[in-house]
């Protein structure tokens, strides 16, 4: 027997294709459909119906396309409303959700796990930033996406009187990025919207997104509550990956300059204080780029591809800090 949600999604996709919109039909076919809560009882004239709330999870390009064109999103909602409508049933709402990179699961699986768990796990902050960065890239804002890939996210639940949990997010940005956003209010608002979209779950809403300066620790990097930093995924920029690996070894890392539009993609220069020594580290977007002459300050140039994984970043951090690889 075909599962009910699979059949419902297939019916909506078939209706869109019959109406001549194969693009929307393919989008719905590749999305993840789930129940967003228990059905509601509605009274329509002399009859009572069961109204369902559904959620449709899509990847960043599809999310950007639907949210940029209200008519296309309305067409998807109407297709599902037609598929749901019977003498006993109606569609109460269809929520559009952003599917997070790396998680690979839709709301229906998260919802079922949440029902069995007293403390459902919130997506890792790097996954939320990765989803927000992918959304900005799909919207054509590559510089804004790069800012999020260099940033860190802090999230904490805030008191709520409703049935949905509320979360307050703080995006800690590189000081140079934060200063640039102070001069570009439109991009700052796009970053906030992207993080809000990526962080919103069916059972949890983002109450606010604030932009703040990154903190540079004086000792080994720790997360709130004393927990060690989580694993770094592919969504993190090479610069951020190396900075966190250095901070985990007690180094202080401060960005000095950044040129993202130079030949070969530009580069980044970091000032690193480790073991009482000041070091200049340049991350070149392409191998064989630039570099500085080592005069009074020791300097090193590495290619961004040399920081492709957390393991490579930790190895380089160990060499920079003059320690072993443990």
PDB file of C-alpha atoms in Angstrom:
ATOM      1  CA  UNK A   1       0.000   0.000   0.000  1.00  0.00           C
ATOM      2  CA  UNK A   2       1.318   3.487  -0.876  1.00  0.00           C
ATOM      3  CA  UNK A   3       1.871   5.621   2.258  1.00  0.00           C
ATOM      4  CA  UNK A   4      -0.691   8.390   2.613  1.00  0.00           C
ATOM      5  CA  UNK A   5       1.788  11.292   2.426  1.00  0.00           C
ATOM      6  CA  UNK A   6       3.535   9.797  -0.613  1.00  0.00           C
ATOM      7  CA  UNK A   7       0.199   9.462  -2.397  1.00  0.00           C
ATOM      8  CA  UNK A   8      -0.794  13.007  -1.441  1.00  0.00           C
ATOM      9  CA  UNK A   9       2.477  14.455  -2.773  1.00  0.00           C
ATOM     10  CA  UNK A  10       2.133  12.469  -5.994  1.00  0.00           C
ATOM     11  CA  UNK A  11      -1.411  13.766  -6.465  1.00  0.00           C
ATOM     12  CA  UNK A  12      -0.327  17.400  -6.007  1.00  0.00           C
ATOM     13  CA  UNK A  13       2.596  16.926  -8.421  1.00  0.00           C
ATOM     14  CA  UNK A  14       0.335  15.284 -11.012  1.00  0.00           C
ATOM     15  CA  UNK A  15      -2.162  18.148 -10.737  1.00  0.00           C
ATOM     16  CA  UNK A  16       0.589  20.756 -11.272  1.00  0.00           C
ATOM     17  CA  UNK A  17       1.843  18.880 -14.330  1.00  0.00           C
ATOM     18  CA  UNK A  18      -1.698  18.623 -15.699  1.00  0.00           C
ATOM     19  CA  UNK A  19      -1.995  22.399 -15.304  1.00  0.00           C
ATOM     20  CA  UNK A  20       1.115  22.815 -17.482  1.00  0.00           C
ATOM     21  CA  UNK A  21       3.751  23.577 -14.817  1.00  0.00           C
ATOM     22  CA  UNK A  22       6.234  20.716 -15.046  1.00  0.00           C
ATOM     23  CA  UNK A  23       8.868  22.715 -13.143  1.00  0.00           C
ATOM     24  CA  UNK A  24       6.689  22.999 -10.058  1.00  0.00           C
ATOM     25  CA  UNK A  25       5.626  19.368 -10.419  1.00  0.00           C
ATOM     26  CA  UNK A  26       9.280  18.264 -10.376  1.00  0.00           C
ATOM     27  CA  UNK A  27       9.975  20.528  -7.387  1.00  0.00           C
ATOM     28  CA  UNK A  28       7.124  18.970  -5.403  1.00  0.00           C
ATOM     29  CA  UNK A  29       8.224  15.483  -6.432  1.00  0.00           C
ATOM     30  CA  UNK A  30      11.702  16.056  -4.990  1.00  0.00           C
ATOM     31  CA  UNK A  31      10.496  17.698  -1.767  1.00  0.00           C
ATOM     32  CA  UNK A  32       9.697  16.108   1.582  1.00  0.00           C
ATOM     33  CA  UNK A  33       6.074  16.255   2.737  1.00  0.00           C
ATOM     34  CA  UNK A  34       5.089  15.757   6.367  1.00  0.00           C
ATOM     35  CA  UNK A  35       2.359  16.485   8.895  1.00  0.00           C
ATOM     36  CA  UNK A  36       3.085  19.682  10.817  1.00  0.00           C
ATOM     37  CA  UNK A  37       0.731  18.912  13.681  1.00  0.00           C
ATOM     38  CA  UNK A  38      -2.555  17.252  14.591  1.00  0.00           C
ATOM     39  CA  UNK A  39      -5.592  18.026  12.386  1.00  0.00           C
ATOM     40  CA  UNK A  40      -7.989  20.800  13.362  1.00  0.00           C
ATOM     41  CA  UNK A  41     -11.798  20.605  13.429  1.00  0.00           C
ATOM     42  CA  UNK A  42     -13.393  23.250  11.226  1.00  0.00           C
ATOM     43  CA  UNK A  43     -17.092  24.056  10.757  1.00  0.00           C
ATOM     44  CA  UNK A  44     -17.954  25.048   7.195  1.00  0.00           C
ATOM     45  CA  UNK A  45     -21.628  25.928   7.057  1.00  0.00           C
ATOM     46  CA  UNK A  46     -23.545  22.825   8.051  1.00  0.00           C
ATOM     47  CA  UNK A  47     -20.607  20.415   7.882  1.00  0.00           C
ATOM     48  CA  UNK A  48     -17.563  19.758  10.058  1.00  0.00           C
ATOM     49  CA  UNK A  49     -14.222  18.890   8.446  1.00  0.00           C
ATOM     50  CA  UNK A  50     -10.756  17.790   9.555  1.00  0.00           C
ATOM     51  CA  UNK A  51      -8.186  20.420   8.458  1.00  0.00           C
ATOM     52  CA  UNK A  52      -4.591  19.202   8.057  1.00  0.00           C
ATOM     53  CA  UNK A  53      -1.412  21.234   8.520  1.00  0.00           C
ATOM     54  CA  UNK A  54       1.395  20.114   6.213  1.00  0.00           C
ATOM     55  CA  UNK A  55       5.040  21.058   5.746  1.00  0.00           C
ATOM     56  CA  UNK A  56       7.055  20.876   2.534  1.00  0.00           C
ATOM     57  CA  UNK A  57      10.866  20.753   2.985  1.00  0.00           C
ATOM     58  CA  UNK A  58      12.968  21.763  -0.038  1.00  0.00           C
ATOM     59  CA  UNK A  59      16.639  22.514  -0.745  1.00  0.00           C
ATOM     60  CA  UNK A  60      18.038  26.047  -0.894  1.00  0.00           C
ATOM     61  CA  UNK A  61      17.622  26.703  -4.675  1.00  0.00           C
ATOM     62  CA  UNK A  62      13.964  25.603  -4.619  1.00  0.00           C
ATOM     63  CA  UNK A  63      13.317  27.550  -1.398  1.00  0.00           C
ATOM     64  CA  UNK A  64      14.781  30.699  -2.955  1.00  0.00           C
ATOM     65  CA  UNK A  65      12.730  30.252  -6.131  1.00  0.00           C
ATOM     66  CA  UNK A  66       9.436  29.763  -4.287  1.00  0.00           C
ATOM     67  CA  UNK A  67       9.915  32.581  -1.757  1.00  0.00           C
ATOM     68  CA  UNK A  68      10.931  34.977  -4.546  1.00  0.00           C
ATOM     69  CA  UNK A  69       7.705  34.359  -6.507  1.00  0.00           C
ATOM     70  CA  UNK A  70       4.520  34.434  -4.441  1.00  0.00           C
ATOM     71  CA  UNK A  71       2.429  33.168  -7.355  1.00  0.00           C
ATOM     72  CA  UNK A  72       4.458  29.954  -7.669  1.00  0.00           C
ATOM     73  CA  UNK A  73       4.199  29.282  -3.943  1.00  0.00           C
ATOM     74  CA  UNK A  74       0.460  29.942  -4.106  1.00  0.00           C
ATOM     75  CA  UNK A  75       0.160  27.460  -6.985  1.00  0.00           C
ATOM     76  CA  UNK A  76       1.861  24.756  -4.904  1.00  0.00           C
ATOM     77  CA  UNK A  77      -0.427  25.460  -1.939  1.00  0.00           C
ATOM     78  CA  UNK A  78      -3.509  25.350  -4.180  1.00  0.00           C
ATOM     79  CA  UNK A  79      -2.440  22.004  -5.638  1.00  0.00           C
ATOM     80  CA  UNK A  80      -2.136  20.493  -2.166  1.00  0.00           C
ATOM     81  CA  UNK A  81      -5.431  22.089  -1.089  1.00  0.00           C
ATOM     82  CA  UNK A  82      -7.149  20.467  -4.097  1.00  0.00           C
ATOM     83  CA  UNK A  83      -5.524  17.112  -3.330  1.00  0.00           C
ATOM     84  CA  UNK A  84      -6.611  17.254   0.326  1.00  0.00           C
ATOM     85  CA  UNK A  85     -10.143  18.560  -0.236  1.00  0.00           C
ATOM     86  CA  UNK A  86     -12.967  16.056   0.295  1.00  0.00           C
ATOM     87  CA  UNK A  87     -16.380  16.343   1.996  1.00  0.00           C
ATOM     88  CA  UNK A  88     -14.628  15.524   5.284  1.00  0.00           C
ATOM     89  CA  UNK A  89     -11.170  17.129   4.865  1.00  0.00           C
ATOM     90  CA  UNK A  90      -9.533  20.459   4.022  1.00  0.00           C
ATOM     91  CA  UNK A  91      -6.007  21.920   4.009  1.00  0.00           C
ATOM     92  CA  UNK A  92      -5.416  24.220   6.990  1.00  0.00           C
ATOM     93  CA  UNK A  93      -1.919  25.349   5.953  1.00  0.00           C
ATOM     94  CA  UNK A  94       1.174  24.335   3.967  1.00  0.00           C
ATOM     95  CA  UNK A  95       4.443  25.547   5.506  1.00  0.00           C
ATOM     96  CA  UNK A  96       7.577  25.832   3.353  1.00  0.00           C
ATOM     97  CA  UNK A  97      10.736  24.662   5.183  1.00  0.00           C
ATOM     98  CA  UNK A  98      14.402  24.888   4.212  1.00  0.00           C
ATOM     99  CA  UNK A  99      16.119  21.486   4.156  1.00  0.00           C
ATOM    100  CA  UNK A 100      19.484  21.762   5.929  1.00  0.00           C
ATOM    101  CA  UNK A 101      22.627  20.522   4.158  1.00  0.00           C
ATOM    102  CA  UNK A 102      24.246  17.561   5.854  1.00  0.00           C
ATOM    103  CA  UNK A 103      21.158  16.619   7.879  1.00  0.00           C
ATOM    104  CA  UNK A 104      19.499  14.675   5.079  1.00  0.00           C
ATOM    105  CA  UNK A 105      16.210  14.260   6.940  1.00  0.00           C
ATOM    106  CA  UNK A 106      12.817  15.859   6.642  1.00  0.00           C
ATOM    107  CA  UNK A 107      10.413  17.127   9.250  1.00  0.00           C
ATOM    108  CA  UNK A 108       8.386  13.907   9.332  1.00  0.00           C
ATOM    109  CA  UNK A 109      11.395  11.952  10.669  1.00  0.00           C
ATOM    110  CA  UNK A 110      12.369  14.730  13.079  1.00  0.00           C
ATOM    111  CA  UNK A 111       8.780  15.001  14.294  1.00  0.00           C
ATOM    112  CA  UNK A 112       8.530  11.270  15.020  1.00  0.00           C
ATOM    113  CA  UNK A 113      11.846  11.290  16.876  1.00  0.00           C
ATOM    114  CA  UNK A 114      10.780  14.371  18.837  1.00  0.00           C
ATOM    115  CA  UNK A 115       7.650  12.532  19.954  1.00  0.00           C
ATOM    116  CA  UNK A 116       9.825   9.756  21.411  1.00  0.00           C
ATOM    117  CA  UNK A 117      12.442  11.984  23.003  1.00  0.00           C
ATOM    118  CA  UNK A 118      12.164  14.261  26.026  1.00  0.00           C
ATOM    119  CA  UNK A 119      15.033  16.430  24.716  1.00  0.00           C
ATOM    120  CA  UNK A 120      15.065  16.517  20.907  1.00  0.00           C
ATOM    121  CA  UNK A 121      18.425  17.510  19.520  1.00  0.00           C
ATOM    122  CA  UNK A 122      18.595  20.855  17.761  1.00  0.00           C
ATOM    123  CA  UNK A 123      20.563  20.916  14.470  1.00  0.00           C
ATOM    124  CA  UNK A 124      24.229  21.771  14.982  1.00  0.00           C
ATOM    125  CA  UNK A 125      24.886  25.531  14.557  1.00  0.00           C
ATOM    126  CA  UNK A 126      27.252  24.802  11.649  1.00  0.00           C
ATOM    127  CA  UNK A 127      24.406  23.006   9.852  1.00  0.00           C
ATOM    128  CA  UNK A 128      22.114  26.028  10.310  1.00  0.00           C
ATOM    129  CA  UNK A 129      24.804  28.428   9.049  1.00  0.00           C
ATOM    130  CA  UNK A 130      25.492  26.094   6.145  1.00  0.00           C
ATOM    131  CA  UNK A 131      21.830  26.093   5.184  1.00  0.00           C
ATOM    132  CA  UNK A 132      21.632  29.883   5.459  1.00  0.00           C
ATOM    133  CA  UNK A 133      24.802  30.298   3.366  1.00  0.00           C
ATOM    134  CA  UNK A 134      23.437  27.932   0.703  1.00  0.00           C
ATOM    135  CA  UNK A 135      20.220  29.961   0.601  1.00  0.00           C
ATOM    136  CA  UNK A 136      22.149  33.214   0.075  1.00  0.00           C
ATOM    137  CA  UNK A 137      24.218  31.608  -2.681  1.00  0.00           C
ATOM    138  CA  UNK A 138      21.030  30.391  -4.386  1.00  0.00           C
ATOM    139  CA  UNK A 139      19.696  33.958  -4.122  1.00  0.00           C
ATOM    140  CA  UNK A 140      22.806  35.381  -5.817  1.00  0.00           C
ATOM    141  CA  UNK A 141      24.515  36.831  -2.734  1.00  0.00           C
ATOM    142  CA  UNK A 142      27.883  35.033  -2.729  1.00  0.00           C
ATOM    143  CA  UNK A 143      29.658  37.656  -0.528  1.00  0.00           C
ATOM    144  CA  UNK A 144      26.919  37.343   2.113  1.00  0.00           C
ATOM    145  CA  UNK A 145      27.217  33.546   1.991  1.00  0.00           C
ATOM    146  CA  UNK A 146      30.981  33.850   2.511  1.00  0.00           C
ATOM    147  CA  UNK A 147      30.384  35.997   5.599  1.00  0.00           C
ATOM    148  CA  UNK A 148      28.164  33.292   7.113  1.00  0.00           C
ATOM    149  CA  UNK A 149      30.720  30.573   6.360  1.00  0.00           C
ATOM    150  CA  UNK A 150      33.268  32.555   8.400  1.00  0.00           C
ATOM    151  CA  UNK A 151      30.817  33.177  11.241  1.00  0.00           C
ATOM    152  CA  UNK A 152      29.724  31.245  14.312  1.00  0.00           C
ATOM    153  CA  UNK A 153      26.183  30.800  15.550  1.00  0.00           C
ATOM    154  CA  UNK A 154      24.922  30.843  19.116  1.00  0.00           C
ATOM    155  CA  UNK A 155      21.340  29.771  19.831  1.00  0.00           C
ATOM    156  CA  UNK A 156      19.356  29.694  23.062  1.00  0.00           C
ATOM    157  CA  UNK A 157      15.719  28.992  23.818  1.00  0.00           C
ATOM    158  CA  UNK A 158      13.684  31.907  25.164  1.00  0.00           C
ATOM    159  CA  UNK A 159      10.437  31.837  27.181  1.00  0.00           C
ATOM    160  CA  UNK A 160       7.308  31.302  25.098  1.00  0.00           C
ATOM    161  CA  UNK A 161       3.642  31.313  26.006  1.00  0.00           C
ATOM    162  CA  UNK A 162       2.576  29.516  22.825  1.00  0.00           C
ATOM    163  CA  UNK A 163       2.853  25.901  21.733  1.00  0.00           C
ATOM    164  CA  UNK A 164       5.984  26.448  19.594  1.00  0.00           C
ATOM    165  CA  UNK A 165       9.410  26.838  21.212  1.00  0.00           C
ATOM    166  CA  UNK A 166      11.223  30.105  20.439  1.00  0.00           C
ATOM    167  CA  UNK A 167      14.967  30.422  19.850  1.00  0.00           C
ATOM    168  CA  UNK A 168      17.153  33.536  19.886  1.00  0.00           C
ATOM    169  CA  UNK A 169      20.112  33.401  17.490  1.00  0.00           C
ATOM    170  CA  UNK A 170      23.301  35.451  17.607  1.00  0.00           C
ATOM    171  CA  UNK A 171      25.547  35.337  14.524  1.00  0.00           C
ATOM    172  CA  UNK A 172      29.102  36.193  15.556  1.00  0.00           C
ATOM    173  CA  UNK A 173      30.808  37.683  12.527  1.00  0.00           C
ATOM    174  CA  UNK A 174      34.358  38.600  11.720  1.00  0.00           C
ATOM    175  CA  UNK A 175      34.763  42.267  12.833  1.00  0.00           C
ATOM    176  CA  UNK A 176      35.540  43.359   9.259  1.00  0.00           C
ATOM    177  CA  UNK A 177      32.369  41.619   8.002  1.00  0.00           C
ATOM    178  CA  UNK A 178      30.271  43.189  10.765  1.00  0.00           C
ATOM    179  CA  UNK A 179      31.638  46.642   9.912  1.00  0.00           C
ATOM    180  CA  UNK A 180      30.763  46.068   6.243  1.00  0.00           C
ATOM    181  CA  UNK A 181      27.218  45.039   7.184  1.00  0.00           C
ATOM    182  CA  UNK A 182      26.829  48.204   9.263  1.00  0.00           C
ATOM    183  CA  UNK A 183      27.247  50.063   5.955  1.00  0.00           C
ATOM    184  CA  UNK A 184      25.008  47.687   3.994  1.00  0.00           C
ATOM    185  CA  UNK A 185      21.669  47.349   5.731  1.00  0.00           C
ATOM    186  CA  UNK A 186      20.068  45.411   2.857  1.00  0.00           C
ATOM    187  CA  UNK A 187      22.681  42.640   3.006  1.00  0.00           C
ATOM    188  CA  UNK A 188      22.475  42.518   6.803  1.00  0.00           C
ATOM    189  CA  UNK A 189      18.733  41.953   6.559  1.00  0.00           C
ATOM    190  CA  UNK A 190      19.285  39.191   3.959  1.00  0.00           C
ATOM    191  CA  UNK A 191      21.653  37.437   6.367  1.00  0.00           C
ATOM    192  CA  UNK A 192      19.088  37.651   9.171  1.00  0.00           C
ATOM    193  CA  UNK A 193      16.318  36.279   6.935  1.00  0.00           C
ATOM    194  CA  UNK A 194      18.515  33.413   5.725  1.00  0.00           C
ATOM    195  CA  UNK A 195      19.449  32.368   9.268  1.00  0.00           C
ATOM    196  CA  UNK A 196      15.812  32.649  10.349  1.00  0.00           C
ATOM    197  CA  UNK A 197      14.715  30.439   7.437  1.00  0.00           C
ATOM    198  CA  UNK A 198      17.431  27.845   8.082  1.00  0.00           C
ATOM    199  CA  UNK A 199      16.841  27.768  11.827  1.00  0.00           C
ATOM    200  CA  UNK A 200      13.045  27.514  11.762  1.00  0.00           C
ATOM    201  CA  UNK A 201      11.731  24.022  12.450  1.00  0.00           C
ATOM    202  CA  UNK A 202       8.170  22.739  12.581  1.00  0.00           C
ATOM    203  CA  UNK A 203       8.284  22.613  16.397  1.00  0.00           C
ATOM    204  CA  UNK A 204      10.704  25.528  16.904  1.00  0.00           C
ATOM    205  CA  UNK A 205      10.686  29.089  15.567  1.00  0.00           C
ATOM    206  CA  UNK A 206      13.464  31.671  15.483  1.00  0.00           C
ATOM    207  CA  UNK A 207      12.310  34.638  17.555  1.00  0.00           C
ATOM    208  CA  UNK A 208      15.183  36.942  16.580  1.00  0.00           C
ATOM    209  CA  UNK A 209      18.529  36.986  14.762  1.00  0.00           C
ATOM    210  CA  UNK A 210      21.174  39.416  15.967  1.00  0.00           C
ATOM    211  CA  UNK A 211      24.531  40.204  14.362  1.00  0.00           C
ATOM    212  CA  UNK A 212      27.495  40.579  16.728  1.00  0.00           C
ATOM    213  CA  UNK A 213      31.285  40.627  16.642  1.00  0.00           C
ATOM    214  CA  UNK A 214      33.196  37.373  16.961  1.00  0.00           C
ATOM    215  CA  UNK A 215      34.904  36.708  20.276  1.00  0.00           C
ATOM    216  CA  UNK A 216      38.620  35.949  20.233  1.00  0.00           C
ATOM    217  CA  UNK A 217      39.394  33.730  23.256  1.00  0.00           C
ATOM    218  CA  UNK A 218      42.512  34.116  25.411  1.00  0.00           C
ATOM    219  CA  UNK A 219      42.745  30.366  25.879  1.00  0.00           C
ATOM    220  CA  UNK A 220      41.556  27.157  24.247  1.00  0.00           C
ATOM    221  CA  UNK A 221      38.276  27.654  22.430  1.00  0.00           C
ATOM    222  CA  UNK A 222      35.239  26.365  24.316  1.00  0.00           C
ATOM    223  CA  UNK A 223      31.540  26.482  23.588  1.00  0.00           C
ATOM    224  CA  UNK A 224      28.936  27.747  26.023  1.00  0.00           C
ATOM    225  CA  UNK A 225      28.675  25.461  29.034  1.00  0.00           C
ATOM    226  CA  UNK A 226      32.261  24.255  28.708  1.00  0.00           C
ATOM    227  CA  UNK A 227      31.569  21.858  25.848  1.00  0.00           C
ATOM    228  CA  UNK A 228      34.235  21.319  23.252  1.00  0.00           C
ATOM    229  CA  UNK A 229      33.586  22.704  19.776  1.00  0.00           C
ATOM    230  CA  UNK A 230      31.513  20.457  17.536  1.00  0.00           C
ATOM    231  CA  UNK A 231      32.782  18.829  14.343  1.00  0.00           C
ATOM    232  CA  UNK A 232      33.379  21.192  11.448  1.00  0.00           C
ATOM    233  CA  UNK A 233      31.565  20.283   8.268  1.00  0.00           C
ATOM    234  CA  UNK A 234      32.061  21.314   4.678  1.00  0.00           C
ATOM    235  CA  UNK A 235      29.828  24.353   5.230  1.00  0.00           C
ATOM    236  CA  UNK A 236      32.648  26.063   7.198  1.00  0.00           C
ATOM    237  CA  UNK A 237      35.073  28.268   5.250  1.00  0.00           C
ATOM    238  CA  UNK A 238      38.790  27.258   5.231  1.00  0.00           C
ATOM    239  CA  UNK A 239      39.626  30.443   7.132  1.00  0.00           C
ATOM    240  CA  UNK A 240      37.166  29.619   9.926  1.00  0.00           C
ATOM    241  CA  UNK A 241      38.315  25.974   9.999  1.00  0.00           C
ATOM    242  CA  UNK A 242      41.969  26.999  10.535  1.00  0.00           C
ATOM    243  CA  UNK A 243      41.057  29.711  13.065  1.00  0.00           C
ATOM    244  CA  UNK A 244      39.109  27.250  15.218  1.00  0.00           C
ATOM    245  CA  UNK A 245      41.885  24.668  15.042  1.00  0.00           C
ATOM    246  CA  UNK A 246      44.393  27.318  16.172  1.00  0.00           C
ATOM    247  CA  UNK A 247      42.156  28.594  18.963  1.00  0.00           C
ATOM    248  CA  UNK A 248      41.720  25.020  20.202  1.00  0.00           C
ATOM    249  CA  UNK A 249      45.492  25.047  20.792  1.00  0.00           C
ATOM    250  CA  UNK A 250      45.369  28.276  22.794  1.00  0.00           C
ATOM    251  CA  UNK A 251      46.292  30.672  19.973  1.00  0.00           C
ATOM    252  CA  UNK A 252      44.688  34.081  19.439  1.00  0.00           C
ATOM    253  CA  UNK A 253      43.615  34.673  15.819  1.00  0.00           C
ATOM    254  CA  UNK A 254      42.709  38.095  14.380  1.00  0.00           C
ATOM    255  CA  UNK A 255      41.908  38.717  10.668  1.00  0.00           C
ATOM    256  CA  UNK A 256      44.121  41.514   9.328  1.00  0.00           C
ATOM    257  CA  UNK A 257      42.965  41.844   5.728  1.00  0.00           C
ATOM    258  CA  UNK A 258      40.760  40.087   3.233  1.00  0.00           C
ATOM    259  CA  UNK A 259      40.688  40.412  -0.553  1.00  0.00           C
ATOM    260  CA  UNK A 260      37.988  38.187  -2.048  1.00  0.00           C
ATOM    261  CA  UNK A 261      38.072  39.810  -5.445  1.00  0.00           C
ATOM    262  CA  UNK A 262      41.756  39.592  -6.272  1.00  0.00           C
ATOM    263  CA  UNK A 263      43.433  37.449  -8.951  1.00  0.00           C
ATOM    264  CA  UNK A 264      42.570  33.781  -8.479  1.00  0.00           C
ATOM    265  CA  UNK A 265      39.907  34.608  -5.935  1.00  0.00           C
ATOM    266  CA  UNK A 266      41.924  36.780  -3.511  1.00  0.00           C
ATOM    267  CA  UNK A 267      43.204  35.726  -0.111  1.00  0.00           C
ATOM    268  CA  UNK A 268      43.049  36.258   3.634  1.00  0.00           C
ATOM    269  CA  UNK A 269      45.753  37.388   6.053  1.00  0.00           C
ATOM    270  CA  UNK A 270      45.542  36.361   9.716  1.00  0.00           C
ATOM    271  CA  UNK A 271      47.611  37.536  12.671  1.00  0.00           C
ATOM    272  CA  UNK A 272      48.257  34.593  14.989  1.00  0.00           C
ATOM    273  CA  UNK A 273      49.739  34.779  18.482  1.00  0.00           C
ATOM    274  CA  UNK A 274      50.918  31.301  19.537  1.00  0.00           C
ATOM    275  CA  UNK A 275      53.508  30.297  22.150  1.00  0.00           C
ATOM    276  CA  UNK A 276      54.422  33.941  22.691  1.00  0.00           C
ATOM    277  CA  UNK A 277      55.226  34.508  19.001  1.00  0.00           C
ATOM    278  CA  UNK A 278      53.440  36.644  16.408  1.00  0.00           C
ATOM    279  CA  UNK A 279      52.912  34.967  13.040  1.00  0.00           C
ATOM    280  CA  UNK A 280      51.288  36.155   9.823  1.00  0.00           C
ATOM    281  CA  UNK A 281      49.338  33.463   7.989  1.00  0.00           C
ATOM    282  CA  UNK A 282      48.027  33.999   4.469  1.00  0.00           C
ATOM    283  CA  UNK A 283      45.363  31.685   3.058  1.00  0.00           C
ATOM    284  CA  UNK A 284      45.521  31.904  -0.726  1.00  0.00           C
ATOM    285  CA  UNK A 285      42.473  30.974  -2.759  1.00  0.00           C
ATOM    286  CA  UNK A 286      44.742  29.262  -5.289  1.00  0.00           C
ATOM    287  CA  UNK A 287      48.185  27.644  -4.841  1.00  0.00           C
ATOM    288  CA  UNK A 288      51.214  29.665  -5.876  1.00  0.00           C
ATOM    289  CA  UNK A 289      49.599  33.012  -5.016  1.00  0.00           C
ATOM    290  CA  UNK A 290      51.426  35.982  -3.504  1.00  0.00           C
ATOM    291  CA  UNK A 291      52.997  35.750  -0.084  1.00  0.00           C
ATOM    292  CA  UNK A 292      55.190  38.050   2.017  1.00  0.00           C
ATOM    293  CA  UNK A 293      58.872  38.229   2.819  1.00  0.00           C
ATOM    294  CA  UNK A 294      59.604  37.130   6.362  1.00  0.00           C
ATOM    295  CA  UNK A 295      61.357  40.081   8.016  1.00  0.00           C
ATOM    296  CA  UNK A 296      60.700  40.746  11.707  1.00  0.00           C
ATOM    297  CA  UNK A 297      57.470  38.737  11.744  1.00  0.00           C
ATOM    298  CA  UNK A 298      57.468  35.086  10.712  1.00  0.00           C
ATOM    299  CA  UNK A 299      55.084  34.512   7.803  1.00  0.00           C
ATOM    300  CA  UNK A 300      53.564  31.514   6.044  1.00  0.00           C
ATOM    301  CA  UNK A 301      51.321  31.105   2.995  1.00  0.00           C
ATOM    302  CA  UNK A 302      49.004  28.131   2.510  1.00  0.00           C
ATOM    303  CA  UNK A 303      46.477  27.279  -0.190  1.00  0.00           C
ATOM    304  CA  UNK A 304      42.835  27.087   0.759  1.00  0.00           C
ATOM    305  CA  UNK A 305      42.718  23.520  -0.576  1.00  0.00           C
ATOM    306  CA  UNK A 306      45.257  22.553   2.133  1.00  0.00           C
ATOM    307  CA  UNK A 307      42.484  23.259   4.671  1.00  0.00           C
ATOM    308  CA  UNK A 308      39.835  21.153   2.949  1.00  0.00           C
ATOM    309  CA  UNK A 309      39.190  18.982   6.015  1.00  0.00           C
ATOM    310  CA  UNK A 310      39.235  19.502   9.806  1.00  0.00           C
ATOM    311  CA  UNK A 311      42.073  16.963  10.045  1.00  0.00           C
ATOM    312  CA  UNK A 312      44.275  18.962   7.649  1.00  0.00           C
ATOM    313  CA  UNK A 313      43.457  22.157   9.551  1.00  0.00           C
ATOM    314  CA  UNK A 314      44.466  20.551  12.876  1.00  0.00           C
ATOM    315  CA  UNK A 315      47.748  19.314  11.388  1.00  0.00           C
ATOM    316  CA  UNK A 316      48.605  22.793  10.118  1.00  0.00           C
ATOM    317  CA  UNK A 317      47.580  24.362  13.451  1.00  0.00           C
ATOM    318  CA  UNK A 318      49.951  21.968  15.240  1.00  0.00           C
ATOM    319  CA  UNK A 319      52.834  23.004  12.974  1.00  0.00           C
ATOM    320  CA  UNK A 320      52.064  26.711  13.418  1.00  0.00           C
ATOM    321  CA  UNK A 321      51.835  26.429  17.208  1.00  0.00           C
ATOM    322  CA  UNK A 322      55.018  24.374  17.391  1.00  0.00           C
ATOM    323  CA  UNK A 323      53.339  21.425  19.101  1.00  0.00           C
ATOM    324  CA  UNK A 324      52.689  17.782  18.311  1.00  0.00           C
ATOM    325  CA  UNK A 325      49.680  16.474  16.400  1.00  0.00           C
ATOM    326  CA  UNK A 326      47.856  15.139  19.475  1.00  0.00           C
TER     327      UNK A 326
END
